Short mmCIF file of C-alpha atoms (C1' of nucleotides) in Angstrom, two decimals:
data_model
loop_
_atom_site.label_atom_id
_atom_site.label_comp_id
_atom_site.label_asym_id
_atom_site.label_seq_id
_atom_site.Cartn_x
_atom_site.Cartn_y
_atom_site.Cartn_z
CA MET A 1 324.51 -62.50 -27.93
CA THR A 2 325.73 -65.51 -30.06
CA GLN A 3 322.25 -65.49 -31.52
CA GLY A 4 321.10 -63.70 -34.60
CA PRO A 5 317.50 -62.27 -34.77
CA LEU A 6 316.41 -64.89 -37.38
CA ALA A 7 316.33 -67.86 -34.99
CA PRO A 8 314.76 -66.78 -31.84
CA SER A 9 316.91 -67.02 -28.71
CA ARG A 10 316.19 -69.47 -25.96
CA THR A 11 314.75 -66.84 -23.70
CA ALA A 12 312.75 -65.31 -26.43
CA ARG A 13 311.21 -68.68 -27.25
CA THR A 14 310.38 -69.29 -23.60
CA ARG A 15 308.60 -65.89 -23.46
CA LEU A 16 306.78 -66.70 -26.60
CA ARG A 17 305.62 -70.00 -25.04
CA ARG A 18 304.41 -68.31 -21.91
CA GLU A 19 302.50 -65.75 -24.00
CA GLU A 20 300.86 -68.53 -25.99
CA ILE A 21 299.81 -70.20 -22.77
CA VAL A 22 298.43 -66.96 -21.38
CA THR A 23 296.50 -66.14 -24.68
CA THR A 24 295.11 -69.66 -25.03
CA ALA A 25 294.04 -69.82 -21.38
CA ALA A 26 292.36 -66.44 -21.70
CA ARG A 27 290.37 -67.67 -24.53
CA THR A 28 289.34 -70.81 -22.64
CA PHE A 29 288.55 -68.87 -19.42
CA ALA A 30 286.46 -66.35 -21.54
CA ASP A 31 284.51 -69.28 -23.04
CA ARG A 32 283.83 -71.53 -20.10
CA GLY A 33 284.77 -69.57 -16.96
CA TYR A 34 287.97 -69.97 -14.94
CA ALA A 35 286.64 -72.39 -12.49
CA HIS A 36 285.37 -74.83 -15.21
CA VAL A 37 288.74 -74.92 -17.01
CA GLY A 38 291.13 -77.40 -15.75
CA MET A 39 294.91 -77.36 -16.26
CA ARG A 40 294.55 -80.29 -18.49
CA ASP A 41 292.20 -78.25 -20.68
CA ILE A 42 294.61 -75.39 -21.02
CA ALA A 43 297.35 -77.83 -21.90
CA ASP A 44 295.23 -79.53 -24.50
CA ALA A 45 294.54 -76.31 -26.24
CA VAL A 46 298.25 -75.51 -26.19
CA GLY A 47 299.24 -78.92 -27.31
CA ILE A 48 301.09 -80.19 -24.19
CA ARG A 49 300.32 -82.19 -21.11
CA GLY A 50 298.77 -80.86 -18.02
CA ALA A 51 301.76 -81.23 -15.71
CA SER A 52 304.06 -79.43 -18.26
CA LEU A 53 302.30 -76.23 -17.60
CA TYR A 54 303.96 -76.10 -14.28
CA HIS A 55 307.34 -75.62 -16.03
CA HIS A 56 306.09 -72.16 -16.93
CA PHE A 57 303.70 -71.28 -14.10
CA ALA A 58 303.76 -72.20 -10.44
CA ALA A 59 300.01 -72.42 -10.24
CA LYS A 60 296.76 -72.03 -12.07
CA GLU A 61 296.14 -68.82 -10.46
CA GLU A 62 299.42 -67.43 -11.81
CA ILE A 63 297.95 -67.93 -15.37
CA LEU A 64 294.97 -65.96 -14.47
CA TYR A 65 297.12 -63.30 -12.88
CA ALA A 66 299.10 -63.02 -16.06
CA VAL A 67 295.84 -62.46 -18.01
CA CYS A 68 294.56 -59.84 -15.58
CA LEU A 69 298.05 -58.04 -15.65
CA THR A 70 297.94 -57.51 -19.38
CA VAL A 71 294.52 -55.84 -19.19
CA THR A 72 295.29 -53.54 -16.26
CA ARG A 73 298.96 -52.72 -16.93
CA GLU A 74 298.84 -52.14 -20.69
CA PRO A 75 296.20 -49.51 -20.55
CA CYS A 76 298.20 -47.67 -17.86
CA GLU A 77 301.42 -47.88 -19.96
CA GLU A 78 299.90 -47.19 -23.35
CA ASN A 79 296.77 -45.06 -22.80
CA LEU A 80 297.56 -42.85 -19.97
CA PRO A 81 300.57 -41.03 -21.56
CA LEU A 82 298.02 -39.62 -23.94
CA LEU A 83 296.59 -37.59 -20.98
CA ASP A 84 299.96 -35.86 -20.79
CA ALA A 85 300.06 -34.88 -24.47
CA ALA A 86 299.48 -31.32 -25.67
CA GLY A 87 295.93 -30.04 -26.19
CA THR A 88 292.80 -29.15 -24.16
CA PRO A 89 291.46 -31.62 -21.71
CA ALA A 90 288.62 -32.28 -24.22
CA GLN A 91 291.15 -33.20 -26.91
CA ARG A 92 293.17 -35.40 -24.66
CA MET A 93 290.15 -37.09 -23.42
CA ALA A 94 289.09 -37.83 -26.89
CA LEU A 95 292.49 -39.51 -27.52
CA LEU A 96 292.06 -41.56 -24.43
CA VAL A 97 288.59 -42.87 -25.37
CA ARG A 98 289.89 -43.87 -28.70
CA ALA A 99 292.88 -45.67 -27.34
CA HIS A 100 290.88 -47.25 -24.51
CA LEU A 101 288.25 -48.67 -26.76
CA ARG A 102 290.80 -49.89 -29.27
CA HIS A 103 292.71 -51.61 -26.50
CA LEU A 104 289.41 -53.21 -25.19
CA TYR A 105 288.94 -54.44 -28.77
CA ARG A 106 292.43 -55.80 -29.29
CA ARG A 107 292.44 -57.51 -25.91
CA ARG A 108 288.73 -58.18 -25.70
CA VAL A 109 289.11 -61.76 -24.62
CA GLU A 110 291.43 -60.91 -21.83
CA HIS A 111 289.30 -58.14 -20.79
CA LEU A 112 286.22 -60.31 -20.36
CA VAL A 113 288.29 -62.57 -18.16
CA GLY A 114 289.74 -59.71 -16.13
CA LEU A 115 286.38 -58.28 -15.42
CA HIS A 116 284.67 -61.48 -14.41
CA GLU A 117 287.26 -63.58 -12.63
CA MET A 118 288.75 -61.13 -10.22
CA ALA A 119 287.42 -63.22 -7.25
CA SER A 120 289.70 -66.05 -8.19
CA LEU A 121 292.86 -64.10 -7.69
CA THR A 122 295.07 -64.22 -4.66
CA PRO A 123 294.25 -61.40 -2.21
CA GLU A 124 297.74 -59.95 -3.00
CA HIS A 125 297.35 -60.22 -6.79
CA ARG A 126 293.80 -58.89 -6.52
CA THR A 127 295.04 -55.86 -4.53
CA GLU A 128 297.74 -55.13 -7.13
CA ILE A 129 295.25 -55.35 -10.05
CA ASP A 130 292.88 -53.10 -8.18
CA GLY A 131 295.67 -50.68 -7.65
CA HIS A 132 296.25 -50.38 -11.40
CA ARG A 133 292.50 -49.88 -12.04
CA ARG A 134 292.20 -47.20 -9.31
CA TYR A 135 295.20 -45.35 -10.63
CA TYR A 136 293.69 -45.34 -14.17
CA GLN A 137 290.49 -44.05 -12.72
CA ARG A 138 292.22 -41.33 -10.74
CA ARG A 139 294.02 -40.11 -13.86
CA VAL A 140 290.73 -39.94 -15.81
CA ARG A 141 288.97 -38.11 -12.91
CA ASP A 142 291.83 -35.56 -12.83
CA VAL A 143 291.54 -34.74 -16.57
CA ILE A 144 287.86 -34.31 -16.10
CA THR A 145 288.59 -32.00 -13.17
CA ALA A 146 290.99 -30.07 -15.32
CA GLY A 147 288.37 -29.80 -18.07
CA THR A 148 285.92 -28.51 -15.61
CA ARG A 149 288.27 -25.76 -14.34
CA SER A 150 289.20 -24.66 -17.88
CA GLY A 151 285.38 -24.57 -18.58
CA GLU A 152 285.50 -26.97 -21.40
CA PHE A 153 283.54 -29.62 -19.36
CA THR A 154 280.34 -28.80 -17.49
CA VAL A 155 279.80 -31.74 -15.26
CA PRO A 156 278.82 -30.91 -11.63
CA ASP A 157 280.89 -33.83 -10.09
CA ALA A 158 284.07 -35.00 -11.75
CA GLN A 159 284.32 -38.16 -9.61
CA LEU A 160 280.82 -39.21 -10.53
CA ALA A 161 281.48 -38.47 -14.18
CA ALA A 162 284.62 -40.46 -14.05
CA PHE A 163 282.72 -43.52 -12.86
CA ALA A 164 280.06 -43.12 -15.43
CA VAL A 165 282.44 -42.65 -18.30
CA LEU A 166 284.69 -45.55 -17.36
CA ASP A 167 281.76 -47.89 -16.78
CA MET A 168 280.33 -46.81 -20.10
CA LEU A 169 283.69 -47.48 -21.99
CA ASN A 170 284.48 -50.78 -20.15
CA GLY A 171 281.03 -52.05 -20.97
CA PHE A 172 282.02 -52.10 -24.60
CA SER A 173 283.90 -55.32 -24.36
CA GLY A 174 280.83 -56.93 -22.99
CA TRP A 175 278.59 -56.57 -25.96
CA PHE A 176 280.73 -55.75 -29.08
CA ARG A 177 280.97 -58.44 -31.76
CA ASP A 178 282.59 -58.21 -35.03
CA ASP A 179 279.84 -60.00 -36.94
CA ARG A 180 277.04 -57.67 -36.12
CA GLY A 181 275.92 -54.47 -37.69
CA LEU A 182 278.34 -51.93 -36.04
CA SER A 183 281.86 -51.47 -37.21
CA LEU A 184 284.54 -50.84 -34.74
CA ASP A 185 285.39 -47.36 -36.17
CA ALA A 186 281.67 -46.37 -36.10
CA VAL A 187 281.44 -47.39 -32.37
CA VAL A 188 284.71 -45.69 -31.45
CA GLU A 189 283.69 -42.31 -32.99
CA GLY A 190 280.15 -42.61 -31.68
CA TYR A 191 281.54 -43.15 -28.26
CA VAL A 192 283.96 -40.24 -28.48
CA GLU A 193 280.87 -37.97 -29.12
CA LEU A 194 278.84 -39.63 -26.45
CA VAL A 195 281.57 -39.42 -23.78
CA VAL A 196 283.34 -36.17 -24.55
CA ALA A 197 280.78 -33.97 -26.21
CA ARG A 198 277.55 -35.09 -24.48
CA THR A 199 278.31 -36.74 -21.13
CA LEU A 200 281.16 -34.28 -20.27
CA GLY A 201 279.58 -31.41 -22.12
CA ALA A 202 282.41 -30.23 -24.33
CA GLY A 203 280.09 -29.15 -27.14
CA GLY A 204 281.87 -29.28 -30.41
CA ALA A 205 285.52 -28.71 -29.20
CA LEU A 206 286.88 -32.12 -30.35
CA ALA A 207 290.20 -32.92 -32.00
CA MET B 1 243.30 -72.08 4.74
CA THR B 2 243.07 -73.23 8.36
CA GLN B 3 245.98 -70.84 8.93
CA GLY B 4 245.57 -67.22 10.11
CA PRO B 5 248.03 -64.58 8.88
CA LEU B 6 249.63 -64.20 12.30
CA ALA B 7 251.42 -67.49 12.40
CA PRO B 8 252.96 -67.95 8.91
CA SER B 9 251.68 -70.99 7.11
CA ARG B 10 253.84 -73.93 6.25
CA THR B 11 254.31 -72.96 2.56
CA ALA B 12 255.08 -69.33 3.65
CA ARG B 13 257.69 -70.52 6.12
CA THR B 14 259.25 -72.73 3.50
CA ARG B 15 259.36 -69.77 1.05
CA LEU B 16 260.97 -67.67 3.76
CA ARG B 17 263.56 -70.29 4.31
CA ARG B 18 264.41 -70.52 0.58
CA GLU B 19 264.84 -66.76 0.52
CA GLU B 20 266.97 -66.74 3.51
CA ILE B 21 269.24 -69.39 1.80
CA VAL B 22 269.31 -67.32 -1.44
CA THR B 23 270.15 -64.09 0.28
CA THR B 24 272.91 -65.64 2.48
CA ALA B 25 274.42 -67.58 -0.48
CA ALA B 26 274.45 -64.37 -2.55
CA ARG B 27 276.31 -62.50 0.20
CA THR B 28 278.87 -65.38 0.40
CA PHE B 29 279.12 -65.60 -3.39
CA ALA B 30 279.74 -61.83 -3.62
CA ASP B 31 282.43 -62.04 -0.95
CA ARG B 32 284.52 -65.00 -2.10
CA GLY B 33 283.35 -65.95 -5.56
CA TYR B 34 280.83 -68.74 -6.45
CA ALA B 35 283.51 -71.42 -7.11
CA HIS B 36 285.17 -70.81 -3.82
CA VAL B 37 282.07 -71.30 -1.78
CA GLY B 38 281.11 -74.82 -0.77
CA MET B 39 277.66 -75.97 0.10
CA ARG B 40 278.83 -76.43 3.63
CA ASP B 41 279.92 -72.73 3.79
CA ILE B 42 276.38 -71.65 2.68
CA ALA B 43 274.91 -74.04 5.15
CA ASP B 44 277.11 -72.76 8.02
CA ALA B 45 276.05 -69.12 7.30
CA VAL B 46 272.45 -70.12 7.41
CA GLY B 47 272.88 -72.32 10.53
CA ILE B 48 272.13 -75.78 9.10
CA ARG B 49 274.26 -78.70 7.75
CA GLY B 50 275.36 -78.91 4.11
CA ALA B 51 273.25 -81.78 3.12
CA SER B 52 270.04 -80.13 4.43
CA LEU B 53 270.33 -77.57 1.53
CA TYR B 54 269.31 -80.21 -0.82
CA HIS B 55 265.91 -80.31 0.83
CA HIS B 56 265.38 -76.84 -0.67
CA PHE B 57 267.52 -76.88 -3.84
CA ALA B 58 268.40 -79.70 -6.03
CA ALA B 59 271.83 -78.45 -6.69
CA LYS B 60 274.22 -75.66 -6.00
CA GLU B 61 273.80 -74.18 -9.37
CA GLU B 62 270.15 -73.83 -8.59
CA ILE B 63 270.95 -71.46 -5.77
CA LEU B 64 272.92 -69.22 -8.13
CA TYR B 65 270.08 -69.46 -10.67
CA ALA B 66 267.80 -68.14 -8.01
CA VAL B 67 270.14 -65.23 -7.30
CA CYS B 68 270.37 -64.38 -11.02
CA LEU B 69 266.64 -64.63 -11.42
CA THR B 70 265.89 -61.88 -8.75
CA VAL B 71 268.28 -59.52 -10.47
CA THR B 72 266.90 -60.02 -13.99
CA ARG B 73 263.29 -60.67 -13.43
CA GLU B 74 262.63 -58.14 -10.80
CA PRO B 75 263.78 -55.14 -12.89
CA CYS B 76 261.68 -56.35 -15.85
CA GLU B 77 258.58 -56.60 -13.61
CA GLU B 78 259.18 -53.43 -11.50
CA ASN B 79 261.02 -50.99 -13.66
CA LEU B 80 259.77 -51.58 -17.16
CA PRO B 81 256.17 -50.69 -16.49
CA LEU B 82 257.52 -47.15 -15.88
CA LEU B 83 258.27 -46.93 -19.56
CA ASP B 84 254.54 -47.37 -20.27
CA ALA B 85 253.54 -44.57 -17.92
CA ALA B 86 252.35 -41.19 -19.14
CA GLY B 87 254.74 -38.54 -20.09
CA THR B 88 257.37 -37.77 -22.63
CA PRO B 89 260.15 -40.21 -23.37
CA ALA B 90 262.44 -38.15 -21.46
CA GLN B 91 260.27 -38.11 -18.38
CA ARG B 92 259.82 -41.80 -18.59
CA MET B 93 263.46 -42.35 -19.01
CA ALA B 94 264.23 -40.41 -15.94
CA LEU B 95 261.72 -42.54 -13.98
CA LEU B 96 263.54 -45.65 -15.22
CA VAL B 97 266.98 -44.43 -14.37
CA ARG B 98 265.90 -43.71 -10.75
CA ALA B 99 264.09 -47.08 -10.35
CA HIS B 100 267.01 -48.85 -12.10
CA LEU B 101 269.62 -47.33 -9.75
CA ARG B 102 267.41 -47.84 -6.55
CA HIS B 103 267.08 -51.52 -7.54
CA LEU B 104 270.72 -51.89 -8.15
CA TYR B 105 271.20 -50.50 -4.62
CA ARG B 106 268.54 -52.53 -2.88
CA ARG B 107 269.91 -55.74 -4.50
CA ARG B 108 273.53 -54.71 -4.80
CA VAL B 109 274.87 -57.94 -3.46
CA GLU B 110 272.77 -60.01 -5.84
CA HIS B 111 273.69 -57.81 -8.75
CA LEU B 112 277.41 -58.25 -8.09
CA VAL B 113 276.92 -62.05 -8.28
CA GLY B 114 274.66 -61.85 -11.34
CA LEU B 115 277.23 -59.76 -13.28
CA HIS B 116 280.21 -61.96 -12.47
CA GLU B 117 279.03 -65.52 -12.10
CA MET B 118 276.97 -65.91 -15.32
CA ALA B 119 279.49 -68.41 -16.65
CA SER B 120 278.62 -70.90 -13.84
CA LEU B 121 275.08 -71.20 -14.94
CA THR B 122 273.60 -74.09 -16.83
CA PRO B 123 273.46 -73.23 -20.51
CA GLU B 124 269.66 -73.34 -20.26
CA HIS B 125 269.57 -71.07 -17.16
CA ARG B 126 272.07 -68.77 -18.81
CA THR B 127 270.01 -68.42 -21.85
CA GLU B 128 266.96 -67.62 -19.90
CA ILE B 129 268.75 -64.93 -17.90
CA ASP B 130 270.30 -63.50 -21.01
CA GLY B 131 266.80 -63.36 -22.42
CA HIS B 132 265.61 -61.15 -19.61
CA ARG B 133 268.63 -58.91 -20.00
CA ARG B 134 268.10 -58.54 -23.80
CA TYR B 135 264.46 -57.87 -23.36
CA TYR B 136 265.26 -55.02 -20.85
CA GLN B 137 267.80 -53.61 -23.18
CA ARG B 138 265.31 -53.69 -26.13
CA ARG B 139 262.77 -51.76 -24.12
CA VAL B 140 265.35 -49.17 -23.17
CA ARG B 141 266.46 -48.90 -26.84
CA ASP B 142 262.84 -48.52 -27.96
CA VAL B 143 262.25 -45.52 -25.53
CA ILE B 144 265.40 -43.86 -26.81
CA THR B 145 264.16 -44.38 -30.39
CA ALA B 146 260.87 -42.84 -29.35
CA GLY B 147 262.56 -39.83 -27.85
CA THR B 148 264.69 -39.46 -31.00
CA ARG B 149 261.54 -39.38 -33.19
CA SER B 150 259.90 -36.87 -30.90
CA GLY B 151 262.93 -34.77 -31.05
CA GLU B 152 263.58 -34.79 -27.23
CA PHE B 153 266.69 -36.98 -27.63
CA THR B 154 269.46 -35.99 -30.08
CA VAL B 155 271.60 -39.26 -30.21
CA PRO B 156 272.59 -40.38 -33.65
CA ASP B 157 272.27 -44.04 -32.82
CA ALA B 158 269.72 -45.31 -30.45
CA GLN B 159 271.11 -48.85 -30.21
CA LEU B 160 274.69 -47.47 -29.33
CA ALA B 161 273.15 -45.09 -26.81
CA ALA B 162 271.18 -47.87 -25.15
CA PHE B 163 274.42 -49.89 -24.72
CA ALA B 164 276.13 -46.85 -23.35
CA VAL B 165 273.41 -45.83 -20.91
CA LEU B 166 272.88 -49.32 -19.58
CA ASP B 167 276.63 -50.05 -18.96
CA MET B 168 276.79 -46.68 -17.25
CA LEU B 169 273.85 -47.48 -14.92
CA ASN B 170 274.91 -51.15 -14.15
CA GLY B 171 278.44 -50.12 -13.40
CA PHE B 172 276.93 -48.39 -10.40
CA SER B 173 276.68 -51.48 -8.29
CA GLY B 174 280.35 -52.19 -8.87
CA TRP B 175 281.74 -49.02 -7.17
CA PHE B 176 279.09 -47.50 -4.83
CA ARG B 177 279.64 -48.09 -1.17
CA ASP B 178 277.52 -46.60 1.56
CA ASP B 179 280.55 -45.56 3.77
CA ARG B 180 282.07 -43.17 1.32
CA GLY B 181 281.38 -39.52 0.44
CA LEU B 182 278.53 -39.96 -2.03
CA SER B 183 274.93 -40.32 -0.89
CA LEU B 184 272.53 -42.56 -2.74
CA ASP B 185 270.23 -39.70 -3.62
CA ALA B 186 273.00 -37.53 -4.83
CA VAL B 187 274.25 -40.26 -7.10
CA VAL B 188 270.80 -41.09 -8.39
CA GLU B 189 270.02 -37.55 -9.33
CA GLY B 190 273.38 -36.96 -10.72
CA TYR B 191 272.97 -39.93 -12.93
CA VAL B 192 269.54 -38.81 -14.12
CA GLU B 193 271.19 -35.70 -15.45
CA LEU B 194 274.16 -37.45 -16.78
CA VAL B 195 272.02 -40.03 -18.68
CA VAL B 196 268.84 -38.15 -19.69
CA ALA B 197 269.94 -34.61 -20.04
CA ARG B 198 273.56 -34.98 -21.23
CA THR B 199 274.12 -38.37 -22.84
CA LEU B 200 270.80 -38.62 -24.44
CA GLY B 201 270.57 -34.86 -24.95
CA ALA B 202 267.24 -34.00 -23.47
CA GLY B 203 268.31 -30.61 -22.49
CA GLY B 204 266.24 -29.34 -19.47
CA ALA B 205 263.04 -31.42 -20.04
CA LEU B 206 263.02 -33.51 -16.99
CA ALA B 207 260.28 -34.53 -14.80
"C1'" DG C 1 245.13 -89.28 17.91
"C1'" DC C 2 247.63 -90.87 13.89
"C1'" DG C 3 249.60 -91.45 9.61
"C1'" DT C 4 252.15 -88.32 6.63
"C1'" DT C 5 255.14 -84.72 5.41
"C1'" DT C 6 258.63 -81.26 6.43
"C1'" DA C 7 263.04 -80.12 7.67
"C1'" DC C 8 266.87 -81.27 9.36
"C1'" DC C 9 270.56 -84.54 10.78
"C1'" DT C 10 274.96 -87.90 10.38
"C1'" DA C 11 277.84 -90.53 7.53
"C1'" DA C 12 279.81 -91.55 3.56
"C1'" DC C 13 280.78 -91.68 -1.30
"C1'" DC C 14 283.51 -90.56 -5.24
"C1'" DG C 15 284.69 -87.79 -9.30
"C1'" DT C 16 287.18 -83.95 -10.39
"C1'" DG C 17 291.15 -81.44 -10.81
"C1'" DG C 18 295.32 -78.98 -8.87
"C1'" DT C 19 299.59 -80.53 -7.84
"C1'" DT C 20 303.98 -83.35 -7.35
"C1'" DA C 21 307.60 -86.92 -8.41
"C1'" DG C 22 310.72 -88.37 -11.23
"C1'" DG C 23 312.49 -89.56 -15.78
"C1'" DC C 24 313.51 -88.84 -20.81
"C1'" DT C 25 315.49 -85.93 -24.73
"C1'" DC C 26 317.19 -82.29 -27.11
"C1'" DG C 27 319.65 -77.98 -27.85
"C1'" DC C 28 322.72 -74.73 -26.08
"C1'" DG C 29 327.12 -72.92 -24.18
"C1'" DT C 30 331.83 -73.78 -23.36
"C1'" DA D 1 332.34 -83.36 -27.32
"C1'" DC D 2 330.16 -83.06 -23.13
"C1'" DG D 3 327.59 -81.62 -19.27
"C1'" DC D 4 323.58 -79.02 -17.93
"C1'" DG D 5 319.33 -77.29 -17.85
"C1'" DA D 6 315.07 -76.25 -20.43
"C1'" DG D 7 311.00 -78.41 -21.74
"C1'" DC D 8 308.06 -81.91 -21.84
"C1'" DC D 9 306.46 -86.51 -20.57
"C1'" DT D 10 303.84 -90.41 -17.60
"C1'" DA D 11 302.03 -91.66 -13.47
"C1'" DA D 12 300.02 -90.90 -9.38
"C1'" DC D 13 298.65 -88.58 -5.26
"C1'" DC D 14 295.07 -86.61 -2.46
"C1'" DA D 15 292.06 -83.02 -0.76
"C1'" DC D 16 288.22 -80.79 -1.63
"C1'" DG D 17 283.43 -80.51 -2.24
"C1'" DG D 18 279.05 -81.65 -4.56
"C1'" DT D 19 276.00 -85.17 -3.85
"C1'" DT D 20 273.41 -89.26 -2.00
"C1'" DA D 21 271.45 -92.60 1.45
"C1'" DG D 22 269.02 -93.25 5.16
"C1'" DG D 23 267.40 -91.89 9.75
"C1'" DT D 24 264.86 -88.84 13.47
"C1'" DA D 25 261.90 -85.38 15.60
"C1'" DA D 26 258.48 -81.99 15.28
"C1'" DA D 27 254.50 -80.09 12.74
"C1'" DC D 28 250.66 -80.59 10.15
"C1'" DG D 29 246.06 -82.22 8.22
"C1'" DC D 30 242.14 -85.20 8.79
#
DNA sequence: GCGTTTACCTAACCGTGGTTAGGCTCGCGT
DNA sequence: ACGCGAGCCTAACCACGGTTAGGTAAACGC
């Protein structure tokens, strides 16, 4: 470490560049669709030449893969620990809903890409991304099951409820826009009630 | 009309062929993604040569457009009339949920394509498809508003509830498979309860 | 029956876009 | 101070795939 924290180290700058490419590409993919975006388009948006992208990524699909990773791994790492926190299933579920929606918002561009362009991933990459999603879904289902056992939730089928809740939440990134009537906070709290209190049936027992 | 109903007329056979192409293409698009499917692939699946497709469609995008049309126009024509039927908002909503899910099931392949490949449509076609979707959503929101006014539904925000309900329903086509535990009928009735009774809050007042 | 249309064919074109080859320059580590 | 590799460049390749041109055989309407 001959490098102070003021001037970013070489590896740090490289990482920054990679992230810049991924973010820029995600924005372009979201706007025009993965297939309609060429390497030269991504490069233009970053400010370099098309061929230079291959210094950072081995193929176009690797960039898409990086985008998809951020939207399936981050929620697992950041949101799921909330399900292990203290509190009743309903309280923990409310925490998850808030974190989930805020992540969808923070990464809304990447989420749009991740939801639509799965088919363009390599089979192996696709399998891995799917694995993350299935794991997340399983954890949500387990909390619902726990809430059902404790009597807080009243759904007949935890699996079905998990599908319903996750589809409801994930749909958010498809329609929410900053410049329309609804504020983020209003939607988040509205959804906490819709999901935890109503759909799952935990009356007024919220955190 | 020199043509009896036994031997299909020329125009009828042409229409059949078109529909066969659309159906086959939808299946292929759903499997491998619109961009990864060539005209020759579609033609192979139908049993003709690539160039022959241009006798029925002017461009590849026209085929995708036809797929998208069936999944946005059909629900408007077949499901929305149920909202004008007799009965309370909750009863009418329950009818819509059933019809909506059964349509998602009947046309599940086309729905998968319609949800994922929007970006590959011509701007004009995309606008038209979006129009159908927005109209459908508006009609659902209006029923929820009606149910709120009549006191059957207890949601604070009809617009938000409409988003939530439609995302929940449409997600169905993303995960339902015939060969797993759940039966279609079980899911449909489960979702009627989740949507109408729980999420919208119409206690036990179902049809 | 006979022209016309339908539906399909073979053959080829050609733009697009992912990818590669190879060279320049600067900053970093020793 | 010097070598090396990171980062970016220009130039070009080339395969894929949408599309067009032009022809043929059967089906249809009068």
